[in-house]
XYZ file of C-alpha atoms in Angstrom:
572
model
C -13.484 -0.980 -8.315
C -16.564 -1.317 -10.112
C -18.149 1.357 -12.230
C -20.966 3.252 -10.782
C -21.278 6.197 -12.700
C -18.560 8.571 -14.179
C -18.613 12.160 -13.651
C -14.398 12.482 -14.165
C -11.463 10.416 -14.086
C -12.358 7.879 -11.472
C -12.580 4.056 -10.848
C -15.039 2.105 -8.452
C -15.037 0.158 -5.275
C -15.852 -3.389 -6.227
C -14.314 -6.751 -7.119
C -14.549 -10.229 -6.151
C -12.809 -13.186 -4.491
C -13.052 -16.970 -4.916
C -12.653 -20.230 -2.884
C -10.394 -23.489 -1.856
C -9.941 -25.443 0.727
C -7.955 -24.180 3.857
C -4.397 -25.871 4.700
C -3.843 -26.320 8.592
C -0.682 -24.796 8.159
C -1.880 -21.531 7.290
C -3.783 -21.550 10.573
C -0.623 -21.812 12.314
C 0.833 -18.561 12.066
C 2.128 -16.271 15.103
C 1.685 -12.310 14.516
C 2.740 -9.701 14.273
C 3.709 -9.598 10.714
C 6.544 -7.920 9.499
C 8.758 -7.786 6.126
C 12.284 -9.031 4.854
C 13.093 -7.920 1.386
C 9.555 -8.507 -0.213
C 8.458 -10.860 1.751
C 5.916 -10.681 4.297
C 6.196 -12.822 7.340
C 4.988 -13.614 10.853
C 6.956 -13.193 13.874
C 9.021 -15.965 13.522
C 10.576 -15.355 10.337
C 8.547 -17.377 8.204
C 6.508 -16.609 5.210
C 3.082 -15.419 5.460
C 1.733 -15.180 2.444
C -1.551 -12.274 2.529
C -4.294 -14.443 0.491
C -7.193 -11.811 0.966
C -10.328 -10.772 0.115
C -12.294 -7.404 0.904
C -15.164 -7.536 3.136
C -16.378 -3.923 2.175
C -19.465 -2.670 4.271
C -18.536 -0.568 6.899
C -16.878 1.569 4.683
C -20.614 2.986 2.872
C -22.354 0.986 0.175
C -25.341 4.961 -0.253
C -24.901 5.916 -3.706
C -25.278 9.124 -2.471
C -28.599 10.191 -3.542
C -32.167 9.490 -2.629
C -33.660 8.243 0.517
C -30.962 6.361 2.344
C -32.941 3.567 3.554
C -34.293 2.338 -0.171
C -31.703 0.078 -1.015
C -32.388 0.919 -4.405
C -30.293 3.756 -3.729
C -27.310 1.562 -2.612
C -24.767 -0.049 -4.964
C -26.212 -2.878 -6.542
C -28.945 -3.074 -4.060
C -26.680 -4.407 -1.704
C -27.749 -1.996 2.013
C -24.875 -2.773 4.076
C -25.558 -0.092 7.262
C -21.999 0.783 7.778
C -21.186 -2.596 8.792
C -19.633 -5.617 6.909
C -21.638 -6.316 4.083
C -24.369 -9.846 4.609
C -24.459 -9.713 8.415
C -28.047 -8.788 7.781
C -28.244 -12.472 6.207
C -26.045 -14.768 7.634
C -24.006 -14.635 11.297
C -20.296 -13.374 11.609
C -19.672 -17.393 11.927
C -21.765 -18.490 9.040
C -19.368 -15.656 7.120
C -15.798 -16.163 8.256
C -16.581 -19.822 7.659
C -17.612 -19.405 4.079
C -14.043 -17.255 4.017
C -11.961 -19.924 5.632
C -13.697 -22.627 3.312
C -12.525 -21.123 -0.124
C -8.746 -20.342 1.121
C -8.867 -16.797 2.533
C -6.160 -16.418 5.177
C -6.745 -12.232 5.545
C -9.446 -9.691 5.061
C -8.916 -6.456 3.984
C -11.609 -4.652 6.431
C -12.402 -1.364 4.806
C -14.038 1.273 7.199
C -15.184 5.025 6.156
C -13.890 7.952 8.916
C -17.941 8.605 9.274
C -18.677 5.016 10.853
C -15.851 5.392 13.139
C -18.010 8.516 14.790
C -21.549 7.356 13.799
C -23.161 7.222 17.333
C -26.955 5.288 15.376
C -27.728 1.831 16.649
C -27.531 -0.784 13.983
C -30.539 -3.378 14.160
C -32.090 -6.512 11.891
C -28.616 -8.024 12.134
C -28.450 -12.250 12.639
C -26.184 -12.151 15.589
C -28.613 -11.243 18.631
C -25.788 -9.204 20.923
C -25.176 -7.016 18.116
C -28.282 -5.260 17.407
C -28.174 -1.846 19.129
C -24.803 -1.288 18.540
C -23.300 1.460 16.649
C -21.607 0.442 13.879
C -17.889 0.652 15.099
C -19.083 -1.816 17.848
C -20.271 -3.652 15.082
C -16.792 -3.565 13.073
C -15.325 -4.403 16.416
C -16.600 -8.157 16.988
C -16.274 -8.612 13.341
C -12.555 -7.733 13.922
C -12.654 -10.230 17.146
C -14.341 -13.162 15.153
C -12.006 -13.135 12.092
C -9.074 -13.248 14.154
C -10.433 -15.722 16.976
C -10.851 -17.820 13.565
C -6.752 -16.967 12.570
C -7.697 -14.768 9.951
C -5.431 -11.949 9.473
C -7.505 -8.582 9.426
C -5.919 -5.191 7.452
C -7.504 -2.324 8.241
C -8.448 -0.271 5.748
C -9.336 3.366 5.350
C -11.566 2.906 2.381
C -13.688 6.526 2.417
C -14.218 9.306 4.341
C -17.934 9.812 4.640
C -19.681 6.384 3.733
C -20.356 6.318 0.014
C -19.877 3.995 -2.656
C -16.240 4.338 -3.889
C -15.010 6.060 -5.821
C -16.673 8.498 -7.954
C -16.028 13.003 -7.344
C -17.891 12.149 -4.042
C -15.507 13.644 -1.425
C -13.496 10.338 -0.888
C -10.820 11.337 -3.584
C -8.287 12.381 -1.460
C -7.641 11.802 2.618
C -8.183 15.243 3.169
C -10.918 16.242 0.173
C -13.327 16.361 3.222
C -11.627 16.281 6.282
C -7.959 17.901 7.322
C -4.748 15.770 7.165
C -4.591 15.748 10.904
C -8.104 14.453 11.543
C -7.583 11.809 9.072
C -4.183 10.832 11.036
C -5.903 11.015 14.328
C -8.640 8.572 12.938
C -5.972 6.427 12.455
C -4.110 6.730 15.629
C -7.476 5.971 17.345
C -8.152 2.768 14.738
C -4.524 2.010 15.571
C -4.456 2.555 19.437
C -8.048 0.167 19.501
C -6.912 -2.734 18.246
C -2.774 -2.571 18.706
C -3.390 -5.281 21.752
C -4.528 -7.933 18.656
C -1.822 -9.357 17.200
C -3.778 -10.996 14.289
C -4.426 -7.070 12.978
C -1.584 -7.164 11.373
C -2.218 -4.062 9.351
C -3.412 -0.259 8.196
C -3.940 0.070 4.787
C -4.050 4.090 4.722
C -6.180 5.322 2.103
C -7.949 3.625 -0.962
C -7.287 4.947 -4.288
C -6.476 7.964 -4.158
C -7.775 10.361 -7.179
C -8.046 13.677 -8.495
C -11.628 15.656 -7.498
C -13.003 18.335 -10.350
C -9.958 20.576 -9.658
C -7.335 19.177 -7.968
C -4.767 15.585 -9.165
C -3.108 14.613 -5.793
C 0.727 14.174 -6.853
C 3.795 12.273 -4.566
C 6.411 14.397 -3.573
C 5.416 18.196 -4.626
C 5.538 18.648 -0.903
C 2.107 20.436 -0.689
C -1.482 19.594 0.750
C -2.261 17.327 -2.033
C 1.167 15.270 -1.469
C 0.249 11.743 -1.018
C 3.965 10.985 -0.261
C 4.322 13.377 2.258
C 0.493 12.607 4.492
C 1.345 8.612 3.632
C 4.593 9.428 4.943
C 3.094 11.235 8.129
C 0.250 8.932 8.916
C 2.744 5.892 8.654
C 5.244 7.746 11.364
C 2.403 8.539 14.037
C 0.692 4.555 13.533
C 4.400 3.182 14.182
C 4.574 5.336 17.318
C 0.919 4.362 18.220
C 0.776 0.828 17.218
C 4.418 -0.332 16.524
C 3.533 -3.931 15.364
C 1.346 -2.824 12.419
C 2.171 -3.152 8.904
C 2.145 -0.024 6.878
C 0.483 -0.048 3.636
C 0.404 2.552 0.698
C -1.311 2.173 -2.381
C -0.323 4.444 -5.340
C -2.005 6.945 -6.661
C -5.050 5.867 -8.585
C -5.746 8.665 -10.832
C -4.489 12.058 -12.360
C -5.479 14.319 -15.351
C -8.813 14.566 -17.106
C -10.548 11.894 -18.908
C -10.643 13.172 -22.133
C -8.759 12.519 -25.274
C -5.784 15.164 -25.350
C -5.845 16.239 -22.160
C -3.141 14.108 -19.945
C -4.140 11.779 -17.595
C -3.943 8.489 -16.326
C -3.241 5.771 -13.503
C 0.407 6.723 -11.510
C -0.030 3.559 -9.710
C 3.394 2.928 -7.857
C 5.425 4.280 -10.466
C 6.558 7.617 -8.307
C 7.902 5.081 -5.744
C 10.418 4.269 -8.140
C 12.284 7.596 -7.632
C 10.956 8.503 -4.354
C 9.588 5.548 -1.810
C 9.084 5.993 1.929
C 11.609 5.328 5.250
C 9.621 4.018 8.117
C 11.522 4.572 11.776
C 11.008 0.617 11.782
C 11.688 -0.027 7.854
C 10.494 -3.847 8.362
C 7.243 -2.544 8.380
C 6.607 -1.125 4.921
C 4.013 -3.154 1.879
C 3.104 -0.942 -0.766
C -0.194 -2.039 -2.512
C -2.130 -1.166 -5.821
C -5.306 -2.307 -7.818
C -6.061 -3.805 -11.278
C -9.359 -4.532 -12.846
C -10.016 -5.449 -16.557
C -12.188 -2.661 -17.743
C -9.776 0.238 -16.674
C -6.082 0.754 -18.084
C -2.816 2.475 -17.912
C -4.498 5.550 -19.110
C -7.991 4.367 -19.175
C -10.206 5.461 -16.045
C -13.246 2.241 -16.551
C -16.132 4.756 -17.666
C -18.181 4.044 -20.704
C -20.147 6.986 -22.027
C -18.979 10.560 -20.238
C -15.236 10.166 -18.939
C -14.587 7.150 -21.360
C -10.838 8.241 -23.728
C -9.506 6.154 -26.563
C -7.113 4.157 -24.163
C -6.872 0.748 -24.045
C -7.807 -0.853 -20.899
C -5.972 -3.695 -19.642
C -8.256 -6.463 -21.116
C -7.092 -4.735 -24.735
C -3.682 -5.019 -23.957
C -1.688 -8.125 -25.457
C -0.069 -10.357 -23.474
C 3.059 -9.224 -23.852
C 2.372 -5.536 -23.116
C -0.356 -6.454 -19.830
C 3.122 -8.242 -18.112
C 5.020 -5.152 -18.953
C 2.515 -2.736 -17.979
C 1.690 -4.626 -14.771
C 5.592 -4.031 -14.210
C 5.940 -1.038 -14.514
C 3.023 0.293 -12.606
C 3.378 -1.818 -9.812
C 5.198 -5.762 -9.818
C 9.399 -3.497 -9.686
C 8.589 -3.186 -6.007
C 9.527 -6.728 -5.546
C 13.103 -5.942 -7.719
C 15.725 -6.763 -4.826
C 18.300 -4.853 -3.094
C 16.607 -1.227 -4.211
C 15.540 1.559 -2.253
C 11.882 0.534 -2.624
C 12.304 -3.124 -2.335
C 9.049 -4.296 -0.474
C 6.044 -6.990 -0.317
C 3.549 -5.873 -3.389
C -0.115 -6.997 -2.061
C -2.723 -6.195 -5.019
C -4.902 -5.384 -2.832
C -8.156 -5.369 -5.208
C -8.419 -6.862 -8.438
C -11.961 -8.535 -9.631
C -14.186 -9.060 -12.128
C -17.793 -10.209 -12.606
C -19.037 -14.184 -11.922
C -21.863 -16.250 -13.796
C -23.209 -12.822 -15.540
C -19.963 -11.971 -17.139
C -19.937 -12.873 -20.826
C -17.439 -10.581 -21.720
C -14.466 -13.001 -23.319
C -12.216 -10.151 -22.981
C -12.632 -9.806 -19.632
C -12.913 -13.690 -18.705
C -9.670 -13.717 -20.364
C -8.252 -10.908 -18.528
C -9.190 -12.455 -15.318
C -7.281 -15.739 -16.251
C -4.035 -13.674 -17.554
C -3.574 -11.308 -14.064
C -4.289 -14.798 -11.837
C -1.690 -15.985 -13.734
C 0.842 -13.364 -12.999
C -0.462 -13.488 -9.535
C 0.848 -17.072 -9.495
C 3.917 -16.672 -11.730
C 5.275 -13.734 -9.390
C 4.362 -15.421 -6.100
C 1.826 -12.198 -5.236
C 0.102 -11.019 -2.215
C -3.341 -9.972 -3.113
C -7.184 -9.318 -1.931
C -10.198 -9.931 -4.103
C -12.548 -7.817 -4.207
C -15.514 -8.243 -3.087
C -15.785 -11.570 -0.838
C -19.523 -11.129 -0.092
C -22.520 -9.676 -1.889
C -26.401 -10.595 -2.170
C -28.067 -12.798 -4.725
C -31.594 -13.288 -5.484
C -32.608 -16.572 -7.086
C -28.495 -17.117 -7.701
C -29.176 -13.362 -9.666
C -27.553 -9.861 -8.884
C -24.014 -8.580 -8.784
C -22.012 -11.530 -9.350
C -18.767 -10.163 -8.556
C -18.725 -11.399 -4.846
C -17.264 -14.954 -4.151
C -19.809 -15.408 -1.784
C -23.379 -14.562 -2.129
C -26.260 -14.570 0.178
C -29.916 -14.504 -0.139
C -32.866 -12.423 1.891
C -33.655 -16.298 3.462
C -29.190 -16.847 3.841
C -28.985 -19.457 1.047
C -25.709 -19.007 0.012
C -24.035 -19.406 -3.015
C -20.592 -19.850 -3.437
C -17.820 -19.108 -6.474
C -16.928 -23.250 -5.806
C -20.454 -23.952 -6.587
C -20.233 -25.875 -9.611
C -21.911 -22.861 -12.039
C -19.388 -20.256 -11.349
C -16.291 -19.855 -14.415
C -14.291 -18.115 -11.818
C -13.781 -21.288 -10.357
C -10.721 -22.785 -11.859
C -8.717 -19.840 -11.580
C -9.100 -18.998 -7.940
C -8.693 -22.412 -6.792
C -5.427 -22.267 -8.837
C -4.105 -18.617 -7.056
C -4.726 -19.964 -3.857
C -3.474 -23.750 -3.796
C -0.766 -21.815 -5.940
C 2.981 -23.187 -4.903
C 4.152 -20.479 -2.883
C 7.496 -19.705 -0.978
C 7.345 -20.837 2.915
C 9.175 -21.372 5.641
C 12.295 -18.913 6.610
C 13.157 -15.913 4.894
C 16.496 -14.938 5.452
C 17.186 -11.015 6.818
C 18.931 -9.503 3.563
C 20.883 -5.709 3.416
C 17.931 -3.219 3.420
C 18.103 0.107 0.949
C 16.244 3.436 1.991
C 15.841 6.665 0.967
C 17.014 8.965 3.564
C 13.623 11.132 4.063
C 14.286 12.807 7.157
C 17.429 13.737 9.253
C 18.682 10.747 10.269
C 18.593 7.062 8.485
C 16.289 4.459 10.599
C 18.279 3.588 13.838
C 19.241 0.131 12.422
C 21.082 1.809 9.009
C 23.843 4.007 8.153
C 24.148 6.836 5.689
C 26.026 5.867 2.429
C 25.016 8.095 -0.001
C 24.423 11.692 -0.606
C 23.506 13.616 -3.470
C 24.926 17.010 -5.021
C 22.025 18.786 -5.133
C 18.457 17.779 -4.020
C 19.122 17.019 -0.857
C 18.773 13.356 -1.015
C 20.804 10.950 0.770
C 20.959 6.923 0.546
C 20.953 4.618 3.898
C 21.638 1.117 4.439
C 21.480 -1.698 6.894
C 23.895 -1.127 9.696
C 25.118 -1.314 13.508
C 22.276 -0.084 15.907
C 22.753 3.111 17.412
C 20.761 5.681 19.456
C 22.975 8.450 21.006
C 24.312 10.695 18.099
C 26.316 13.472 17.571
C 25.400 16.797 15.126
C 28.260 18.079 13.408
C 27.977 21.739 11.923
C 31.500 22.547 11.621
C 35.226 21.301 10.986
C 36.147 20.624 15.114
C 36.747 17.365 14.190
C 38.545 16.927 10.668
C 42.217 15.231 11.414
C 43.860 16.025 7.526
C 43.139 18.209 4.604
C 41.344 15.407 2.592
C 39.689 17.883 0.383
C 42.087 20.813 0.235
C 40.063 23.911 -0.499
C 36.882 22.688 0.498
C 34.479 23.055 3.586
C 34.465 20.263 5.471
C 31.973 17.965 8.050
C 33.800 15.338 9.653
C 32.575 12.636 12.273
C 34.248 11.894 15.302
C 36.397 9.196 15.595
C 34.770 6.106 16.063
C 31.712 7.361 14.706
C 30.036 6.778 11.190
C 27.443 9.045 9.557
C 23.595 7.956 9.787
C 21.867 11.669 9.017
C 22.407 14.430 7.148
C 20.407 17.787 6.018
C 21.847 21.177 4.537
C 25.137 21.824 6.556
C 24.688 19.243 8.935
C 26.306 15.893 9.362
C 24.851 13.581 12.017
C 26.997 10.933 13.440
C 26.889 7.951 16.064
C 29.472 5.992 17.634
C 29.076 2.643 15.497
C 32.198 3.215 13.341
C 35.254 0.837 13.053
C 38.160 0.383 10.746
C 40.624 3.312 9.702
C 40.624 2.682 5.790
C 40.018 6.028 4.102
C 39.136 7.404 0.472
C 38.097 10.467 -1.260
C 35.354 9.903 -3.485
C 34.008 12.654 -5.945
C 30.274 13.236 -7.361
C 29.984 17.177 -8.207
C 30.052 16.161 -11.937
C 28.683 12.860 -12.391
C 27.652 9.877 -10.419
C 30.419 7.803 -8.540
C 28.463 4.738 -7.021
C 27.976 1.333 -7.101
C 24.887 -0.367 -8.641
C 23.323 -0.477 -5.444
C 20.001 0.550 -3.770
C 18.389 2.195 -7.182
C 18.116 5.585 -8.770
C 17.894 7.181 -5.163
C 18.142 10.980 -6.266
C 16.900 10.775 -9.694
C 18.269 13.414 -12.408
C 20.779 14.537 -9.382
C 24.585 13.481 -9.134
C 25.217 11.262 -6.463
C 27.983 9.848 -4.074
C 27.727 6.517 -2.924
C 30.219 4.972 -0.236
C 30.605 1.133 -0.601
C 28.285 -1.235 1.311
C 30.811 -2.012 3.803
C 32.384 1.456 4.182
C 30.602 4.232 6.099
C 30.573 8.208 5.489
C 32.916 9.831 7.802
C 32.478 13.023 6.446
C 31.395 15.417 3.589
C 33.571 18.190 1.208
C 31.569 21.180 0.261
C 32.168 23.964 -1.807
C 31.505 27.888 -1.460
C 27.845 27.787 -2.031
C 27.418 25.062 0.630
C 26.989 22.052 -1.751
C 28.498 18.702 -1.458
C 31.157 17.479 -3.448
C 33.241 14.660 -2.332
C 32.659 11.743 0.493
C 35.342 10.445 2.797
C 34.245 7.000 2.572
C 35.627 4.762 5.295
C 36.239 0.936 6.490
């Protein structure tokens, strides 16, 4: 996002996107989407590649101070109403033409939790039928338009109450102003309203999450400010609402305190390394972060008050931008881990025919082409914004006047040019994407009714599952009823039935279904080191762990006097 002012550690809501020609293939795409390793793809199994922009609006473009009508006292001048940004200018059709026109196939649709409630008629807008609606009517035929036009809409829960992003304004967290349940009914409401559309192919849950005056949000303390644990939540009650939806989580944007000496800086998707999340249907799962020039690794964008002695991205060599941009966010796509998923940079921007900066014109052209090189999912940010005699913010790809002249990034005067029209006519992977063996963290009880448990950790209480028989019925074991030899003489021991292979475990509890074959056994210690295969990732990080082989299953668990495993009876 785009700096608006800096009061602590925070970045702002505001990028850009850029234009191409539309292929007729893209058009022909069948939702819903889903994933295979870190791909996305459509609902018959082939690629779909997200190639977005951000059509902010509805989510609050109020500075927050001043008379709320002046749109003086709006970002960049730019009075949006609550409602996609330009429909004061130019007609939903006018718009989503513009989009198709410079190669958009998806728009990330950000909405705040106050539109979604405000009851005030919108008016002055250029389609006729939509004046004197409120603005969630509003977002509603914008929804219907893009996707009667095969564009791919993500919802996105972009604020709370609807002001600029993302200062200390309220919007830091999902619950700074609201509970954790309210914000997860929202979005089993946004859900539940448009599940029937199978061109909304997604909720994007919260946008950049940051620290307020007090408080850093963290990802996996396990309190109120666990953005792990609500993601987790939120994502569990969509997939019962709205099944066919995408899930998308975007790291945490900012902890610490801007100031020299005092720690801080930008998480990103880093935590997901150690701990991701395990959604009931794990083929639903993108994780998503954002990059702009002018912030850093440890640099939060400000100039003035908030501003460290960090480099920001545009400072960093080339060399060290690849690695950072690793690091924080590209090992998602690493294959065959726990946290394997789809990566969609879901903002990343920088200013148009105003921007004289070299450092961050060269930026630009270095993270397009990692984009490109790594075959990325992404969203510029912003698609629209307002010009005045081709003047203004020029960070939009598409700009429209108080008559609805447009101008356009593919106009001829725009150095943006060249490098958008090379991410999106980019050579991508298409067509088929194989199913492949799928890793997850076991977060809950039981693994994901497609997996099986195969690995469990000596302390922690961590556990490793991994693409397996379906099952449903199950069977909680809790003491030794069913152990058939002493395979772990001296120990406690949790056995499975026959014919049944462990998909759950918690404390003294072994959960089992009746998916098992083969009668293949060995004992296989962890309670001083790790005994596993390379497989799946660092699943229970600074813990031992036990991992069964990918083609053997846990039929039971050796524990010692203070209840803690030891050994697995792995078995094929």
């Amino acid at each position: 996002m785009k700096p608006i002012r800096v009061l602590a550690p925070l970045l702002l809501a505001a990028s850009l996107v850029a234009p191409v020609q539309a292929h007729a293939e893209e058009a022909a795409w069948t939702g819903p989407l889903s994933t295979r390793g870190r791909w996305i793809v459509d609902a018959h199994g082939d690629r779909f590649k997200l190639k977005s922009g951000n059509w902010h609006g509805a989510s609050g473009t109020y500075n927050g101070s001043g008379d709320i009508n002046d749109p003086a006292n709006h970002h960049s001048g730019e009075k949006a109403d609550q409602v996609p940004l330009g429909l004061d200018r130019a007609t939903m059709a006018t718009i989503v033409s513009g989009f198709k026109e410079i190669g958009v196939n998806s728009v990330r649709l950000p909405f705040s939790n106050q539109m979604i409630k405000d009851t005030n008629p919108v008016n002055g807008l250029k389609d006729a039928q939509l004046n004197g609606k409120r603005p969630l009517e509003v977002y509603d035929a914008v929804v219907a338009e893009l996707t009667r036009n095969n564009v791919a809409v993500i919802l996105n829960n972009h604020t709370t109450t609807s002001r600029w992003c993302c200062g200390v304004d309220g919007n830091e967290r999902w619950n700074t102003s609201q509970s954790t349940d309210q914000w997860i009914n929202d979005w089993a409401f946004m859900a539940d309203r448009y599940k029937a559309n199978k061109r909304v192919v997604g909720a994007d849950l919260y946008n950049e999450v940051r620290r307020n005056v007090w408080d850093d949000p963290n990802w996996g303390w396990g309190n109120d400010h666990d953005w792990h644990k609500a993601s987790q939540q939120a994502a569990d009650r969509i997939q019962q609402t709205a099944p066919d939806l995408l899930v998308i989580v975007e790291g945490i944007n900012w902890t610490g305190i801007p100031v020299d000496g005092f720690a801080h800086g930008r998480p990103t998707l880093e935590p997901a390394r150690f701990l991701s999340h395990t959604l009931a249907n794990p083929d639903k799962l993108v994780y998503s972060a954002h990059f702009y020039g002018y912030t850093g690794p440890n640099h939060s964008g400000a100039t003035g008050i908030g501003e460290t002695s960090d480099p920001r991205y545009q400072d960093l060599s080339p060399q060290d931008h690849i690695n950072v941009l690793q690091r924080q966010a590209f090992f998602i796509t690493e294959a065959q881990k726990h946290f394997t998923a789809p990566l969609w940079i879901s903002e990343f921007g920088v200013g148009g025919r105003d921007e004289n900066n070299p450092k961050a014109r060269d930026w630009f052209e270095r993270f397009v082409n990692q984009l490109v090189a790594n075959d990325t999912d992404f969203a510029y940010w912003p698609l629209v914004g307002f010009h005045t005699n081709r003047g203004g913010n020029g960070w939009a790809l598409l700009h429209w006047d108080a008559a609805g002249n447009r101008m356009g990034v593919n106009d001829g005067d725009d150095w943006r040019a060249g490098a958008w029209n090379r991410l999106v006519n980019a050579p991508s992977r298409t067509g088929q994407i194989p199913r492949e063996t799928r890793w997850n963290q076991l977060v809950k009880e039981s693994c994901p009714q497609s997996e099986k448990l195969v690995g469990i950790s000596h302390t922690g209480n961590r556990g490793l599952c991994v693409s397996g028989p379906q099952w449903s019925n199950t069977t909680r074991v809790t003491n030794e009823q069913h152990v058939t030899s002493d395979w772990a003489s001296g120990y406690t021991k949790l056995q499975c039935p026959n014919g049944n292979a462990a998909v759950g475990y918690a404390n003294f509890t072994l959960v089992c279904a009746p998916v098992a074959q083969g009668s293949q056994t060995r004992v296989l210690w962890f309670d001083r080191s790790d005994n596993r295969p390379d497989q799946g990732g660092d699943w229970a990080n600074g813990h031992y762990k036990g991992q069964c082989a990918q083609d053997e299953h846990i039929a039971g668990v050796a524990y010692n006097w203070r209840r803690t495993p030891d050994a697995l009876l792995c078995r094929k």
